[in-house]
Amino acid sequence: LRMLCSRLKIPHLRRTFGLTSWSHNKSTLSFTKHGVRESEYAPLLFLHGLFGSKINFSRHSRRIAAELKTESYCVDCRNHGASPWFDSMYLTELAEDVVTFAREQGLEKVNLVGHSLGGKQACLVCALHPELVQSAVIVDMFPAKFSNTVLDEHCTALLLLDIHNLRTRKEASDLLANQIKAESERNFILSNLLQVKGGGWKWRCNLDVISQFTEDIRGYPDNIPVSHTNALFLYGGASDYMTPERVLRTRELFSAAEFQEISGAGHIVHLDQPENFYSALRNFLERCGTE
């Protein structure tokens, strides 16, 4: 009943003039669109990671749309960015959100690009809705379960942060330094901390719900069909997400899986090594991205 009620919420219609970006009453996801399709390349859907937003891939989306003469969408995941908040965040729901969005836009085939949590979304769409996916690029993520509790610890630290008495985002970063060691990671997460007009701060992401669904976010559903989609798994050479066990599991679930390391990149590959990331993305799409 709780999940049904959350799905029946009617989001506030928001439009930012000059950009194709708004929240819809059907798919409910906020997005930015780049380009016009004038080629055989299937449209791209960029899916950001946890605590991210549609702006994370905007530079690459704009560039690939122009160079391949197709359209490209950067989408805010539920409970993130300008998309509405819901009371649940199961991985299967995130995948179905993508499918609903694509259908609403009239997209028959898409090239998916997903980072981290967005990568898991993309993996599930490939497996559960293969008819929709032309190809997929999964960035520093694998269709596997993660047992570490770092995400839970980060969420706890963020929930305990007294945002009502903060003066600056820098102060928030300093207060979190013991729990979230990497400054770049703190700054990325704290991009969700927005200053309220008239004073004070608020979270742009639905931190309460995210913290309740960390087990599902870290996991991956059982009994998922094998995907035969052309899929490139890009991983950072300095990231600890890639392990031999996860590669083996990925090969079991993706019959056409390819793997490519981006040297010098950590978990956020497209920010750490943007040119190398873009080159790998474009090369793969030139081989696999046309209908």
PDB file of C-alpha atoms in Angstrom:
ATOM      1  CA  LEU A   1       0.000   0.000   0.000  1.00  0.00           C
ATOM      2  CA  ARG A   2       2.848   2.362   0.847  1.00  0.00           C
ATOM      3  CA  MET A   3       4.491   1.744  -2.546  1.00  0.00           C
ATOM      4  CA  LEU A   4       1.152   2.257  -4.339  1.00  0.00           C
ATOM      5  CA  CYS A   5       0.570   5.561  -2.592  1.00  0.00           C
ATOM      6  CA  SER A   6       4.038   6.769  -3.508  1.00  0.00           C
ATOM      7  CA  ARG A   7       3.362   6.008  -7.160  1.00  0.00           C
ATOM      8  CA  LEU A   8       0.127   8.001  -7.104  1.00  0.00           C
ATOM      9  CA  LYS A   9       1.805  11.239  -6.057  1.00  0.00           C
ATOM     10  CA  ILE A  10       1.351  13.995  -8.625  1.00  0.00           C
ATOM     11  CA  PRO A  11       4.614  15.881  -8.986  1.00  0.00           C
ATOM     12  CA  HIS A  12       4.740  19.619  -9.360  1.00  0.00           C
ATOM     13  CA  LEU A  13       5.073  20.482 -13.055  1.00  0.00           C
ATOM     14  CA  ARG A  14       8.301  22.382 -13.526  1.00  0.00           C
ATOM     15  CA  ARG A  15       9.726  23.817 -16.705  1.00  0.00           C
ATOM     16  CA  THR A  16      12.959  25.681 -17.218  1.00  0.00           C
ATOM     17  CA  PHE A  17      12.617  27.770 -20.342  1.00  0.00           C
ATOM     18  CA  GLY A  18      15.472  27.530 -22.810  1.00  0.00           C
ATOM     19  CA  LEU A  19      16.260  23.920 -21.852  1.00  0.00           C
ATOM     20  CA  THR A  20      14.287  20.788 -22.569  1.00  0.00           C
ATOM     21  CA  SER A  21      14.151  20.015 -18.852  1.00  0.00           C
ATOM     22  CA  TRP A  22      11.083  19.423 -16.741  1.00  0.00           C
ATOM     23  CA  SER A  23       9.340  16.957 -14.464  1.00  0.00           C
ATOM     24  CA  HIS A  24       6.525  14.976 -16.070  1.00  0.00           C
ATOM     25  CA  ASN A  25       3.309  13.648 -14.597  1.00  0.00           C
ATOM     26  CA  LYS A  26       3.820  10.334 -16.439  1.00  0.00           C
ATOM     27  CA  SER A  27       7.424   9.250 -16.126  1.00  0.00           C
ATOM     28  CA  THR A  28       7.985  11.829 -13.353  1.00  0.00           C
ATOM     29  CA  LEU A  29      11.691  12.065 -14.250  1.00  0.00           C
ATOM     30  CA  SER A  30      13.369  15.388 -14.899  1.00  0.00           C
ATOM     31  CA  PHE A  31      15.718  15.468 -17.873  1.00  0.00           C
ATOM     32  CA  THR A  32      17.786  17.572 -20.215  1.00  0.00           C
ATOM     33  CA  LYS A  33      17.794  16.808 -23.925  1.00  0.00           C
ATOM     34  CA  HIS A  34      20.629  17.573 -26.334  1.00  0.00           C
ATOM     35  CA  GLY A  35      20.640  17.356 -30.112  1.00  0.00           C
ATOM     36  CA  VAL A  36      18.281  16.244 -32.863  1.00  0.00           C
ATOM     37  CA  ARG A  37      18.342  12.808 -34.416  1.00  0.00           C
ATOM     38  CA  GLU A  38      19.580  12.985 -37.998  1.00  0.00           C
ATOM     39  CA  SER A  39      21.494   9.687 -38.192  1.00  0.00           C
ATOM     40  CA  GLU A  40      21.107   5.948 -37.614  1.00  0.00           C
ATOM     41  CA  TYR A  41      22.547   6.192 -34.098  1.00  0.00           C
ATOM     42  CA  ALA A  42      19.944   5.310 -31.501  1.00  0.00           C
ATOM     43  CA  PRO A  43      19.279   8.053 -28.939  1.00  0.00           C
ATOM     44  CA  LEU A  44      21.401   8.011 -25.791  1.00  0.00           C
ATOM     45  CA  LEU A  45      20.166   7.902 -22.207  1.00  0.00           C
ATOM     46  CA  PHE A  46      22.713   8.932 -19.570  1.00  0.00           C
ATOM     47  CA  LEU A  47      22.018   7.657 -16.046  1.00  0.00           C
ATOM     48  CA  HIS A  48      23.947   9.188 -13.148  1.00  0.00           C
ATOM     49  CA  GLY A  49      25.187   7.514  -9.982  1.00  0.00           C
ATOM     50  CA  LEU A  50      24.005   7.712  -6.387  1.00  0.00           C
ATOM     51  CA  PHE A  51      23.964  11.303  -5.061  1.00  0.00           C
ATOM     52  CA  GLY A  52      24.463  12.539  -8.628  1.00  0.00           C
ATOM     53  CA  SER A  53      22.179  14.368 -11.036  1.00  0.00           C
ATOM     54  CA  LYS A  54      21.591  14.885 -14.742  1.00  0.00           C
ATOM     55  CA  ILE A  55      24.280  17.580 -14.913  1.00  0.00           C
ATOM     56  CA  ASN A  56      27.021  14.974 -14.278  1.00  0.00           C
ATOM     57  CA  PHE A  57      27.001  13.800 -17.904  1.00  0.00           C
ATOM     58  CA  SER A  58      25.827  17.022 -19.578  1.00  0.00           C
ATOM     59  CA  ARG A  59      29.176  17.839 -21.187  1.00  0.00           C
ATOM     60  CA  HIS A  60      29.527  14.385 -22.734  1.00  0.00           C
ATOM     61  CA  SER A  61      25.863  14.258 -23.706  1.00  0.00           C
ATOM     62  CA  ARG A  62      26.025  17.549 -25.573  1.00  0.00           C
ATOM     63  CA  ARG A  63      29.209  16.565 -27.369  1.00  0.00           C
ATOM     64  CA  ILE A  64      28.154  13.066 -28.424  1.00  0.00           C
ATOM     65  CA  ALA A  65      24.788  14.329 -29.669  1.00  0.00           C
ATOM     66  CA  ALA A  66      26.499  16.909 -31.874  1.00  0.00           C
ATOM     67  CA  GLU A  67      29.172  14.579 -33.238  1.00  0.00           C
ATOM     68  CA  LEU A  68      26.947  11.559 -33.899  1.00  0.00           C
ATOM     69  CA  LYS A  69      23.984  13.709 -34.998  1.00  0.00           C
ATOM     70  CA  THR A  70      21.522  12.062 -32.663  1.00  0.00           C
ATOM     71  CA  GLU A  71      19.573  13.028 -29.576  1.00  0.00           C
ATOM     72  CA  SER A  72      20.801  12.464 -26.059  1.00  0.00           C
ATOM     73  CA  TYR A  73      19.002  12.606 -22.716  1.00  0.00           C
ATOM     74  CA  CYS A  74      20.461  13.165 -19.245  1.00  0.00           C
ATOM     75  CA  VAL A  75      17.933  11.924 -16.693  1.00  0.00           C
ATOM     76  CA  ASP A  76      17.524  12.568 -12.977  1.00  0.00           C
ATOM     77  CA  CYS A  77      16.881   9.343 -11.089  1.00  0.00           C
ATOM     78  CA  ARG A  78      13.925   9.251  -8.685  1.00  0.00           C
ATOM     79  CA  ASN A  79      14.759  10.871  -5.335  1.00  0.00           C
ATOM     80  CA  HIS A  80      17.579  12.839  -7.026  1.00  0.00           C
ATOM     81  CA  GLY A  81      17.997  16.193  -8.710  1.00  0.00           C
ATOM     82  CA  ALA A  82      14.769  17.769  -9.917  1.00  0.00           C
ATOM     83  CA  SER A  83      12.870  14.463 -10.136  1.00  0.00           C
ATOM     84  CA  PRO A  84      10.151  13.882  -7.547  1.00  0.00           C
ATOM     85  CA  TRP A  85      10.666  12.026  -4.289  1.00  0.00           C
ATOM     86  CA  PHE A  86       9.115   8.611  -3.716  1.00  0.00           C
ATOM     87  CA  ASP A  87       8.861   6.405  -0.639  1.00  0.00           C
ATOM     88  CA  SER A  88      10.782   3.534  -2.220  1.00  0.00           C
ATOM     89  CA  MET A  89      13.935   2.987  -4.230  1.00  0.00           C
ATOM     90  CA  TYR A  90      14.199  -0.628  -5.299  1.00  0.00           C
ATOM     91  CA  LEU A  91      16.596  -1.341  -8.175  1.00  0.00           C
ATOM     92  CA  THR A  92      13.800  -2.881 -10.220  1.00  0.00           C
ATOM     93  CA  GLU A  93      11.771   0.315  -9.795  1.00  0.00           C
ATOM     94  CA  LEU A  94      14.712   2.382 -11.014  1.00  0.00           C
ATOM     95  CA  ALA A  95      14.942   0.183 -14.109  1.00  0.00           C
ATOM     96  CA  GLU A  96      11.221   0.474 -14.785  1.00  0.00           C
ATOM     97  CA  ASP A  97      11.474   4.267 -14.435  1.00  0.00           C
ATOM     98  CA  VAL A  98      13.949   4.245 -17.338  1.00  0.00           C
ATOM     99  CA  VAL A  99      11.646   2.102 -19.463  1.00  0.00           C
ATOM    100  CA  THR A 100       8.669   4.338 -18.710  1.00  0.00           C
ATOM    101  CA  PHE A 101      10.691   7.421 -19.576  1.00  0.00           C
ATOM    102  CA  ALA A 102      11.871   5.957 -22.895  1.00  0.00           C
ATOM    103  CA  ARG A 103       8.358   4.968 -23.887  1.00  0.00           C
ATOM    104  CA  GLU A 104       6.992   8.369 -23.005  1.00  0.00           C
ATOM    105  CA  GLN A 105       9.592   9.995 -25.227  1.00  0.00           C
ATOM    106  CA  GLY A 106       8.669   7.646 -28.060  1.00  0.00           C
ATOM    107  CA  LEU A 107      12.098   5.995 -28.062  1.00  0.00           C
ATOM    108  CA  GLU A 108      12.022   2.510 -29.581  1.00  0.00           C
ATOM    109  CA  LYS A 109      15.748   1.824 -29.137  1.00  0.00           C
ATOM    110  CA  VAL A 110      18.315   3.544 -26.922  1.00  0.00           C
ATOM    111  CA  ASN A 111      21.996   3.428 -26.121  1.00  0.00           C
ATOM    112  CA  LEU A 112      22.298   3.391 -22.334  1.00  0.00           C
ATOM    113  CA  VAL A 113      25.212   4.964 -20.465  1.00  0.00           C
ATOM    114  CA  GLY A 114      25.078   4.417 -16.710  1.00  0.00           C
ATOM    115  CA  HIS A 115      27.544   5.213 -13.950  1.00  0.00           C
ATOM    116  CA  SER A 116      27.570   3.376 -10.603  1.00  0.00           C
ATOM    117  CA  LEU A 117      23.915   3.112  -9.500  1.00  0.00           C
ATOM    118  CA  GLY A 118      22.954   4.212 -13.015  1.00  0.00           C
ATOM    119  CA  GLY A 119      25.055   1.312 -14.252  1.00  0.00           C
ATOM    120  CA  LYS A 120      22.959  -1.136 -12.245  1.00  0.00           C
ATOM    121  CA  GLN A 121      19.837   0.479 -13.664  1.00  0.00           C
ATOM    122  CA  ALA A 122      21.202  -0.001 -17.172  1.00  0.00           C
ATOM    123  CA  CYS A 123      22.141  -3.642 -16.481  1.00  0.00           C
ATOM    124  CA  LEU A 124      18.600  -4.444 -15.344  1.00  0.00           C
ATOM    125  CA  VAL A 125      17.020  -2.691 -18.322  1.00  0.00           C
ATOM    126  CA  CYS A 126      19.259  -4.745 -20.632  1.00  0.00           C
ATOM    127  CA  ALA A 127      18.175  -7.979 -18.948  1.00  0.00           C
ATOM    128  CA  LEU A 128      14.479  -7.266 -18.436  1.00  0.00           C
ATOM    129  CA  HIS A 129      13.733  -5.161 -21.542  1.00  0.00           C
ATOM    130  CA  PRO A 130      16.237  -6.236 -24.210  1.00  0.00           C
ATOM    131  CA  GLU A 131      13.961  -5.001 -27.000  1.00  0.00           C
ATOM    132  CA  LEU A 132      14.593  -1.427 -25.862  1.00  0.00           C
ATOM    133  CA  VAL A 133      18.397  -1.434 -25.722  1.00  0.00           C
ATOM    134  CA  GLN A 134      20.695  -1.052 -28.727  1.00  0.00           C
ATOM    135  CA  SER A 135      23.856  -1.055 -26.593  1.00  0.00           C
ATOM    136  CA  ALA A 136      24.999  -0.224 -23.090  1.00  0.00           C
ATOM    137  CA  VAL A 137      28.058   1.382 -21.537  1.00  0.00           C
ATOM    138  CA  ILE A 138      28.358   0.590 -17.826  1.00  0.00           C
ATOM    139  CA  VAL A 139      30.777   2.858 -15.983  1.00  0.00           C
ATOM    140  CA  ASP A 140      32.630   1.446 -12.963  1.00  0.00           C
ATOM    141  CA  MET A 141      29.824  -0.856 -11.940  1.00  0.00           C
ATOM    142  CA  PHE A 142      28.917  -4.517 -12.363  1.00  0.00           C
ATOM    143  CA  PRO A 143      25.730  -6.592 -12.025  1.00  0.00           C
ATOM    144  CA  ALA A 144      26.784  -7.906  -8.643  1.00  0.00           C
ATOM    145  CA  LYS A 145      26.098  -7.555  -4.938  1.00  0.00           C
ATOM    146  CA  PHE A 146      28.370  -5.387  -2.806  1.00  0.00           C
ATOM    147  CA  SER A 147      28.741  -6.374   0.829  1.00  0.00           C
ATOM    148  CA  ASN A 148      30.644  -3.406   2.256  1.00  0.00           C
ATOM    149  CA  THR A 149      28.824  -0.961   4.517  1.00  0.00           C
ATOM    150  CA  VAL A 150      30.492   2.275   3.357  1.00  0.00           C
ATOM    151  CA  LEU A 151      27.238   3.550   1.847  1.00  0.00           C
ATOM    152  CA  ASP A 152      25.384   2.931   5.119  1.00  0.00           C
ATOM    153  CA  GLU A 153      28.089   4.761   7.062  1.00  0.00           C
ATOM    154  CA  HIS A 154      28.003   7.722   4.677  1.00  0.00           C
ATOM    155  CA  CYS A 155      24.220   7.975   4.919  1.00  0.00           C
ATOM    156  CA  THR A 156      24.369   7.905   8.710  1.00  0.00           C
ATOM    157  CA  ALA A 157      26.957  10.691   8.734  1.00  0.00           C
ATOM    158  CA  LEU A 158      24.852  12.808   6.373  1.00  0.00           C
ATOM    159  CA  LEU A 159      21.676  12.290   8.391  1.00  0.00           C
ATOM    160  CA  LEU A 160      23.487  13.349  11.571  1.00  0.00           C
ATOM    161  CA  LEU A 161      24.762  16.532   9.938  1.00  0.00           C
ATOM    162  CA  ASP A 162      22.957  19.521  11.466  1.00  0.00           C
ATOM    163  CA  ILE A 163      22.212  21.381   8.242  1.00  0.00           C
ATOM    164  CA  HIS A 164      19.976  23.934   9.951  1.00  0.00           C
ATOM    165  CA  ASN A 165      22.917  25.550  11.719  1.00  0.00           C
ATOM    166  CA  LEU A 166      25.423  25.444   8.868  1.00  0.00           C
ATOM    167  CA  ARG A 167      26.972  28.622   7.561  1.00  0.00           C
ATOM    168  CA  THR A 168      28.763  27.301   4.486  1.00  0.00           C
ATOM    169  CA  ARG A 169      29.108  24.110   2.458  1.00  0.00           C
ATOM    170  CA  LYS A 170      32.811  24.167   3.370  1.00  0.00           C
ATOM    171  CA  GLU A 171      31.813  23.887   7.026  1.00  0.00           C
ATOM    172  CA  ALA A 172      29.721  20.833   6.167  1.00  0.00           C
ATOM    173  CA  SER A 173      32.690  19.297   4.364  1.00  0.00           C
ATOM    174  CA  ASP A 174      34.929  19.847   7.380  1.00  0.00           C
ATOM    175  CA  LEU A 175      32.355  18.256   9.711  1.00  0.00           C
ATOM    176  CA  LEU A 176      32.188  15.155   7.502  1.00  0.00           C
ATOM    177  CA  ALA A 177      35.948  14.796   7.022  1.00  0.00           C
ATOM    178  CA  ASN A 178      36.326  12.001   9.578  1.00  0.00           C
ATOM    179  CA  GLN A 179      33.512   9.906   8.109  1.00  0.00           C
ATOM    180  CA  ILE A 180      34.084  10.597   4.391  1.00  0.00           C
ATOM    181  CA  LYS A 181      37.840  10.824   3.931  1.00  0.00           C
ATOM    182  CA  ALA A 182      38.169  11.826   0.266  1.00  0.00           C
ATOM    183  CA  GLU A 183      37.531  15.535  -0.244  1.00  0.00           C
ATOM    184  CA  SER A 184      36.430  15.003  -3.849  1.00  0.00           C
ATOM    185  CA  GLU A 185      33.816  12.491  -2.691  1.00  0.00           C
ATOM    186  CA  ARG A 186      32.572  14.834   0.039  1.00  0.00           C
ATOM    187  CA  ASN A 187      32.256  17.687  -2.436  1.00  0.00           C
ATOM    188  CA  PHE A 188      30.385  15.458  -4.875  1.00  0.00           C
ATOM    189  CA  ILE A 189      27.883  14.365  -2.224  1.00  0.00           C
ATOM    190  CA  LEU A 190      27.544  17.882  -0.825  1.00  0.00           C
ATOM    191  CA  SER A 191      26.548  19.208  -4.237  1.00  0.00           C
ATOM    192  CA  ASN A 192      23.127  17.983  -3.030  1.00  0.00           C
ATOM    193  CA  LEU A 193      23.166  20.529  -0.205  1.00  0.00           C
ATOM    194  CA  LEU A 194      21.246  23.578  -1.374  1.00  0.00           C
ATOM    195  CA  GLN A 195      20.982  26.951   0.305  1.00  0.00           C
ATOM    196  CA  VAL A 196      17.426  28.001   1.009  1.00  0.00           C
ATOM    197  CA  LYS A 197      16.296  31.510   0.132  1.00  0.00           C
ATOM    198  CA  GLY A 198      16.099  33.440   3.372  1.00  0.00           C
ATOM    199  CA  GLY A 199      18.642  31.257   5.113  1.00  0.00           C
ATOM    200  CA  GLY A 200      19.282  27.643   5.949  1.00  0.00           C
ATOM    201  CA  TRP A 201      20.010  24.550   3.867  1.00  0.00           C
ATOM    202  CA  LYS A 202      18.120  21.563   2.456  1.00  0.00           C
ATOM    203  CA  TRP A 203      18.981  18.293   0.730  1.00  0.00           C
ATOM    204  CA  ARG A 204      18.242  18.071  -2.991  1.00  0.00           C
ATOM    205  CA  CYS A 205      18.233  14.267  -2.792  1.00  0.00           C
ATOM    206  CA  ASN A 206      15.807  12.234  -0.685  1.00  0.00           C
ATOM    207  CA  LEU A 207      18.365  11.229   1.899  1.00  0.00           C
ATOM    208  CA  ASP A 208      15.832   9.563   4.219  1.00  0.00           C
ATOM    209  CA  VAL A 209      14.633   7.103   1.588  1.00  0.00           C
ATOM    210  CA  ILE A 210      18.109   6.491   0.158  1.00  0.00           C
ATOM    211  CA  SER A 211      19.322   5.548   3.642  1.00  0.00           C
ATOM    212  CA  GLN A 212      16.425   3.088   4.042  1.00  0.00           C
ATOM    213  CA  PHE A 213      17.231   1.294   0.775  1.00  0.00           C
ATOM    214  CA  THR A 214      21.010   0.950   0.991  1.00  0.00           C
ATOM    215  CA  GLU A 215      20.794  -2.855   1.130  1.00  0.00           C
ATOM    216  CA  ASP A 216      18.874  -2.974  -2.141  1.00  0.00           C
ATOM    217  CA  ILE A 217      21.134  -0.359  -3.749  1.00  0.00           C
ATOM    218  CA  ARG A 218      24.218  -2.398  -2.788  1.00  0.00           C
ATOM    219  CA  GLY A 219      22.586  -5.599  -4.000  1.00  0.00           C
ATOM    220  CA  TYR A 220      21.477  -7.046  -7.291  1.00  0.00           C
ATOM    221  CA  PRO A 221      18.351  -9.147  -7.875  1.00  0.00           C
ATOM    222  CA  ASP A 222      18.601 -12.921  -8.166  1.00  0.00           C
ATOM    223  CA  ASN A 223      17.312 -14.961 -11.103  1.00  0.00           C
ATOM    224  CA  ILE A 224      17.872 -12.210 -13.672  1.00  0.00           C
ATOM    225  CA  PRO A 225      17.894 -13.392 -17.317  1.00  0.00           C
ATOM    226  CA  VAL A 226      21.128 -13.404 -19.277  1.00  0.00           C
ATOM    227  CA  SER A 227      21.474 -10.321 -21.470  1.00  0.00           C
ATOM    228  CA  HIS A 228      22.782 -10.610 -25.021  1.00  0.00           C
ATOM    229  CA  THR A 229      23.056  -6.828 -25.425  1.00  0.00           C
ATOM    230  CA  ASN A 230      26.364  -5.432 -26.653  1.00  0.00           C
ATOM    231  CA  ALA A 231      27.711  -3.993 -23.402  1.00  0.00           C
ATOM    232  CA  LEU A 232      30.972  -2.247 -22.585  1.00  0.00           C
ATOM    233  CA  PHE A 233      32.047  -2.234 -18.936  1.00  0.00           C
ATOM    234  CA  LEU A 234      34.388   0.720 -18.439  1.00  0.00           C
ATOM    235  CA  TYR A 235      36.221   0.806 -15.126  1.00  0.00           C
ATOM    236  CA  GLY A 236      38.730   3.097 -13.476  1.00  0.00           C
ATOM    237  CA  GLY A 237      42.252   1.762 -13.135  1.00  0.00           C
ATOM    238  CA  ALA A 238      42.458   3.304  -9.661  1.00  0.00           C
ATOM    239  CA  SER A 239      38.983   2.154  -8.613  1.00  0.00           C
ATOM    240  CA  ASP A 240      38.436  -0.803  -6.295  1.00  0.00           C
ATOM    241  CA  TYR A 241      35.053  -1.696  -7.799  1.00  0.00           C
ATOM    242  CA  MET A 242      36.550  -4.064 -10.387  1.00  0.00           C
ATOM    243  CA  THR A 243      37.453  -7.489  -9.023  1.00  0.00           C
ATOM    244  CA  PRO A 244      37.993 -10.831 -10.814  1.00  0.00           C
ATOM    245  CA  GLU A 245      34.886 -12.206  -9.106  1.00  0.00           C
ATOM    246  CA  ARG A 246      32.708  -9.375 -10.422  1.00  0.00           C
ATOM    247  CA  VAL A 247      34.105  -9.745 -13.924  1.00  0.00           C
ATOM    248  CA  LEU A 248      33.286 -13.452 -13.822  1.00  0.00           C
ATOM    249  CA  ARG A 249      29.750 -12.733 -12.631  1.00  0.00           C
ATOM    250  CA  THR A 250      29.311 -10.119 -15.356  1.00  0.00           C
ATOM    251  CA  ARG A 251      30.391 -12.586 -18.053  1.00  0.00           C
ATOM    252  CA  GLU A 252      27.747 -14.999 -16.747  1.00  0.00           C
ATOM    253  CA  LEU A 253      24.999 -12.386 -17.047  1.00  0.00           C
ATOM    254  CA  PHE A 254      26.163 -10.566 -20.214  1.00  0.00           C
ATOM    255  CA  SER A 255      27.093 -12.886 -23.066  1.00  0.00           C
ATOM    256  CA  ALA A 256      28.552 -10.031 -25.170  1.00  0.00           C
ATOM    257  CA  ALA A 257      30.329  -8.176 -22.360  1.00  0.00           C
ATOM    258  CA  GLU A 258      33.495  -6.223 -23.141  1.00  0.00           C
ATOM    259  CA  PHE A 259      35.806  -4.719 -20.528  1.00  0.00           C
ATOM    260  CA  GLN A 260      38.065  -1.692 -20.783  1.00  0.00           C
ATOM    261  CA  GLU A 261      40.211  -0.028 -18.144  1.00  0.00           C
ATOM    262  CA  ILE A 262      40.563   3.757 -18.069  1.00  0.00           C
ATOM    263  CA  SER A 263      44.021   4.341 -16.616  1.00  0.00           C
ATOM    264  CA  GLY A 264      44.337   7.014 -13.947  1.00  0.00           C
ATOM    265  CA  ALA A 265      40.612   7.114 -13.199  1.00  0.00           C
ATOM    266  CA  GLY A 266      38.934   6.349  -9.911  1.00  0.00           C
ATOM    267  CA  HIS A 267      35.260   5.514  -9.464  1.00  0.00           C
ATOM    268  CA  ILE A 268      33.967   8.636 -11.246  1.00  0.00           C
ATOM    269  CA  VAL A 269      35.656   7.768 -14.521  1.00  0.00           C
ATOM    270  CA  HIS A 270      33.995  10.442 -16.664  1.00  0.00           C
ATOM    271  CA  LEU A 271      35.192  13.204 -14.319  1.00  0.00           C
ATOM    272  CA  ASP A 272      38.658  11.829 -13.583  1.00  0.00           C
ATOM    273  CA  GLN A 273      39.579  11.100 -17.216  1.00  0.00           C
ATOM    274  CA  PRO A 274      36.961  12.863 -19.364  1.00  0.00           C
ATOM    275  CA  GLU A 275      38.763  12.635 -22.709  1.00  0.00           C
ATOM    276  CA  ASN A 276      39.706   8.978 -22.344  1.00  0.00           C
ATOM    277  CA  PHE A 277      36.179   8.194 -21.197  1.00  0.00           C
ATOM    278  CA  TYR A 278      34.667  10.026 -24.149  1.00  0.00           C
ATOM    279  CA  SER A 279      36.988   8.337 -26.629  1.00  0.00           C
ATOM    280  CA  ALA A 280      36.043   4.883 -25.303  1.00  0.00           C
ATOM    281  CA  LEU A 281      32.347   5.785 -25.384  1.00  0.00           C
ATOM    282  CA  ARG A 282      32.434   7.082 -28.942  1.00  0.00           C
ATOM    283  CA  ASN A 283      34.505   4.183 -30.275  1.00  0.00           C
ATOM    284  CA  PHE A 284      32.052   1.695 -28.802  1.00  0.00           C
ATOM    285  CA  LEU A 285      29.004   3.525 -30.156  1.00  0.00           C
ATOM    286  CA  GLU A 286      30.542   3.678 -33.614  1.00  0.00           C
ATOM    287  CA  ARG A 287      30.646  -0.139 -33.535  1.00  0.00           C
ATOM    288  CA  CYS A 288      27.431  -0.926 -31.698  1.00  0.00           C
ATOM    289  CA  GLY A 289      25.243   2.166 -31.440  1.00  0.00           C
ATOM    290  CA  THR A 290      23.344   2.163 -34.747  1.00  0.00           C
ATOM    291  CA  GLU A 291      20.012   0.519 -35.393  1.00  0.00           C
TER     292      GLU A 291
END
